[in-house]
Tab-separated table of C-alpha atoms in Angstrom:
chain	number	residue	atom	x	y	z
A	1	MET	CA	112.663	157.237	169.177
A	2	ASP	CA	111.016	158.792	166.273
A	3	LEU	CA	107.958	156.815	165.211
A	4	ARG	CA	108.539	157.530	161.533
A	5	PHE	CA	111.971	155.926	161.770
A	6	ALA	CA	110.611	152.883	163.644
A	7	ALA	CA	107.844	152.369	161.088
A	8	ALA	CA	110.324	152.619	158.221
A	9	ALA	CA	112.628	150.136	159.927
A	10	LEU	CA	109.726	147.712	160.495
A	11	PHE	CA	108.753	147.745	156.840
A	12	ALA	CA	112.340	147.186	155.808
A	13	PHE	CA	112.343	143.797	157.565
A	14	VAL	CA	108.877	142.551	156.526
A	15	PRO	CA	108.702	141.381	152.900
A	16	PHE	CA	106.244	143.357	150.818
A	17	GLY	CA	102.986	141.435	150.473
A	18	ALA	CA	104.033	138.748	152.928
A	19	ALA	CA	100.627	138.911	154.515
A	20	HIS	CA	99.091	137.764	151.220
A	21	ALA	CA	101.622	135.143	150.107
A	22	GLN	CA	100.490	131.510	150.211
A	23	ILE	CA	102.285	128.422	149.083
A	24	THR	CA	99.837	126.371	146.921
A	25	ASN	CA	99.971	123.634	144.346
A	26	PRO	CA	98.233	125.145	141.340
A	27	SER	CA	96.679	122.605	138.971
A	28	GLY	CA	95.034	122.522	135.576
A	29	THR	CA	94.111	120.017	132.922
A	30	LEU	CA	95.541	118.744	129.665
A	31	ASP	CA	92.878	117.707	127.191
A	32	VAL	CA	94.026	114.987	124.782
A	33	ARG	CA	92.128	114.390	121.551
A	34	LEU	CA	92.241	112.393	118.340
A	35	VAL	CA	89.489	112.545	115.729
A	36	VAL	CA	89.203	109.389	113.618
A	37	THR	CA	87.191	110.066	110.496
A	38	GLN	CA	85.133	107.486	108.712
A	39	ALA	CA	87.129	106.412	105.677
A	40	CYS	CA	88.144	103.510	103.506
A	41	GLU	CA	91.382	102.650	101.765
A	42	VAL	CA	91.546	100.468	98.675
A	43	THR	CA	94.574	98.320	97.898
A	44	TRP	CA	95.088	97.222	94.324
A	45	PRO	CA	97.569	94.617	93.096
A	46	GLY	CA	101.020	96.174	93.005
A	47	GLY	CA	99.999	99.391	94.752
A	48	SER	CA	97.991	100.847	97.580
A	49	GLY	CA	95.438	103.490	98.266
A	50	GLY	CA	93.334	105.559	95.906
A	51	ALA	CA	92.604	104.682	92.320
A	52	GLY	CA	94.147	101.694	90.634
A	53	SER	CA	93.283	98.667	88.607
A	54	ALA	CA	93.145	94.928	88.857
A	55	VAL	CA	93.117	92.436	86.002
A	56	LEU	CA	90.740	89.513	85.655
A	57	ASP	CA	92.706	87.519	83.082
A	58	PHE	CA	90.903	84.793	81.141
A	59	GLY	CA	94.210	83.758	79.558
A	60	THR	CA	94.806	82.753	75.928
A	61	THR	CA	92.749	80.307	73.896
A	62	ALA	CA	92.160	79.287	70.278
A	63	THR	CA	88.532	78.250	70.813
A	64	ILE	CA	85.748	78.910	73.295
A	65	ASP	CA	84.016	75.532	73.152
A	66	ALA	CA	83.889	75.259	76.969
A	67	PRO	CA	83.321	77.958	79.576
A	68	ILE	CA	86.507	79.798	80.545
A	69	ASP	CA	86.714	80.704	84.237
A	70	ALA	CA	89.043	83.118	86.028
A	71	ASP	CA	89.088	84.698	89.457
A	72	ILE	CA	90.910	87.353	91.430
A	73	GLY	CA	91.171	88.061	95.135
A	74	THR	CA	90.393	84.497	96.123
A	75	GLY	CA	93.862	83.347	97.182
A	76	ALA	CA	97.247	84.663	98.109
A	77	ALA	CA	97.785	86.369	94.749
A	78	GLY	CA	96.599	89.962	94.325
A	79	GLY	CA	93.117	91.243	94.278
A	80	ILE	CA	91.144	94.222	95.394
A	81	GLU	CA	91.179	94.740	99.158
A	82	VAL	CA	89.284	97.344	101.152
A	83	ARG	CA	90.080	98.527	104.671
A	84	CYS	CA	87.577	100.760	106.466
A	85	ASN	CA	87.097	101.738	110.099
A	86	ALA	CA	85.769	98.772	112.090
A	87	GLY	CA	81.981	98.749	112.105
A	88	THR	CA	81.665	100.910	108.964
A	89	GLU	CA	79.208	99.545	106.446
A	90	TYR	CA	80.329	100.137	102.877
A	91	THR	CA	79.111	99.167	99.433
A	92	VAL	CA	81.304	98.140	96.521
A	93	SER	CA	79.550	98.694	93.177
A	94	PHE	CA	80.586	97.285	89.797
A	95	ASP	CA	79.206	98.950	86.673
A	96	ALA	CA	78.298	97.165	83.442
A	97	GLY	CA	81.619	97.929	81.769
A	98	LEU	CA	82.370	99.885	78.611
A	99	HIS	CA	80.913	97.415	76.112
A	100	ALA	CA	77.768	96.099	77.815
A	101	SER	CA	74.521	96.323	75.944
A	102	GLY	CA	72.399	98.103	78.497
A	103	ASN	CA	73.066	96.582	81.904
A	104	THR	CA	75.313	94.414	84.043
A	105	ALA	CA	73.641	91.241	82.780
A	106	ASN	CA	75.140	91.881	79.325
A	107	ARG	CA	78.824	92.566	79.968
A	108	ALA	CA	81.126	92.119	76.976
A	109	MET	CA	84.752	92.495	75.923
A	110	ALA	CA	85.493	94.230	72.609
A	111	GLY	CA	88.317	93.408	70.226
A	112	GLU	CA	91.209	95.854	70.101
A	113	THR	CA	91.462	95.589	66.300
A	114	ASN	CA	87.823	94.918	65.466
A	115	THR	CA	86.035	96.964	68.142
A	116	SER	CA	82.586	95.867	66.972
A	117	GLN	CA	83.408	92.211	67.697
A	118	LEU	CA	82.231	91.368	71.226
A	119	ILE	CA	82.773	88.401	73.514
A	120	PRO	CA	80.264	88.132	76.351
A	121	TYR	CA	81.459	87.498	79.905
A	122	GLN	CA	80.138	87.876	83.417
A	123	ILE	CA	81.602	88.486	86.866
A	124	TYR	CA	80.121	86.859	89.960
A	125	THR	CA	80.134	87.071	93.740
A	126	THR	CA	80.831	83.380	94.376
A	127	ALA	CA	82.803	80.503	92.899
A	128	GLY	CA	79.508	78.868	91.895
A	129	ARG	CA	79.099	81.710	89.385
A	130	THR	CA	75.351	81.994	89.879
A	131	THR	CA	74.849	85.611	91.018
A	132	PRO	CA	76.190	88.362	88.726
A	133	LEU	CA	78.299	90.895	90.581
A	134	THR	CA	76.709	94.345	90.777
A	135	THR	CA	77.032	95.451	94.417
A	136	VAL	CA	78.402	93.955	97.609
A	137	THR	CA	77.661	95.423	101.045
A	138	ILE	CA	80.216	94.701	103.752
A	139	THR	CA	80.618	95.645	107.408
A	140	ALA	CA	84.278	96.470	107.934
A	141	ASN	CA	86.406	94.751	110.561
A	142	GLY	CA	89.213	97.343	110.452
A	143	SER	CA	91.566	95.067	108.480
A	144	ASN	CA	92.075	94.558	104.749
A	145	GLN	CA	89.107	92.646	103.375
A	146	PRO	CA	89.469	91.026	99.937
A	147	ILE	CA	86.689	91.423	97.392
A	148	PRO	CA	86.714	88.128	95.492
A	149	ILE	CA	85.676	88.327	91.850
A	150	TYR	CA	84.841	85.243	89.810
A	151	GLY	CA	84.559	85.541	86.031
A	152	ARG	CA	83.252	83.369	83.220
A	153	VAL	CA	83.282	83.538	79.447
A	154	PRO	CA	80.477	81.278	78.174
A	155	VAL	CA	80.755	78.819	75.297
A	156	LEU	CA	80.860	80.822	72.085
A	157	THR	CA	80.403	79.376	68.596
A	158	PRO	CA	81.548	80.196	66.116
A	159	THR	CA	84.866	81.142	67.660
A	160	PRO	CA	85.438	84.894	67.244
A	161	PRO	CA	88.360	86.285	65.183
A	162	ALA	CA	91.847	86.299	66.712
A	163	ASP	CA	92.309	89.543	68.662
A	164	THR	CA	92.868	90.779	72.189
A	165	TYR	CA	89.497	91.387	73.840
A	166	THR	CA	89.153	93.755	76.789
A	167	ASP	CA	86.645	95.635	78.875
A	168	THR	CA	86.843	98.046	81.800
A	169	VAL	CA	84.471	97.763	84.740
A	170	THR	CA	84.398	100.769	87.065
A	171	ILE	CA	84.414	99.905	90.760
A	172	THR	CA	83.019	102.442	93.233
A	173	ILE	CA	83.140	102.282	97.026
A	174	SER	CA	80.443	104.154	98.945
A	175	LEU	CA	80.178	104.689	102.689
């Protein structure tokens, strides 16, 4: 028998690379990731997220011969709520408003018709209305947290002219 023929026949029956073939269970990994950024979301009455507004309404009166109190965010009816990542410390700041004379201790509403006519008022951190509201620092619990606001218009004599009196206080949340 010719050796060349025998060698060719042998290779025809042995799979190419059979000497190197192994049956294995290759493995790898799958990395799973989620990045949660530090953030806060503000919910305003009638809306959610981002900028908005709330109204502290002192109602309608003919005279101001007794203090007029109002509050928002203290019950089931709307108010400002903040939701931040649990454990995040955030500060809610309230400026003096558009018509204050100098600082937050002198907040005032101006008449829509007679803009020089002012009615003083103050906003507070508690129902006792003893500490004017300038900043509140809160540690978030991960859920909506209401920011209660208590307001008071002091006794004012003589009673100012009939008009609609308003002010705008800017609220800023800082992380």
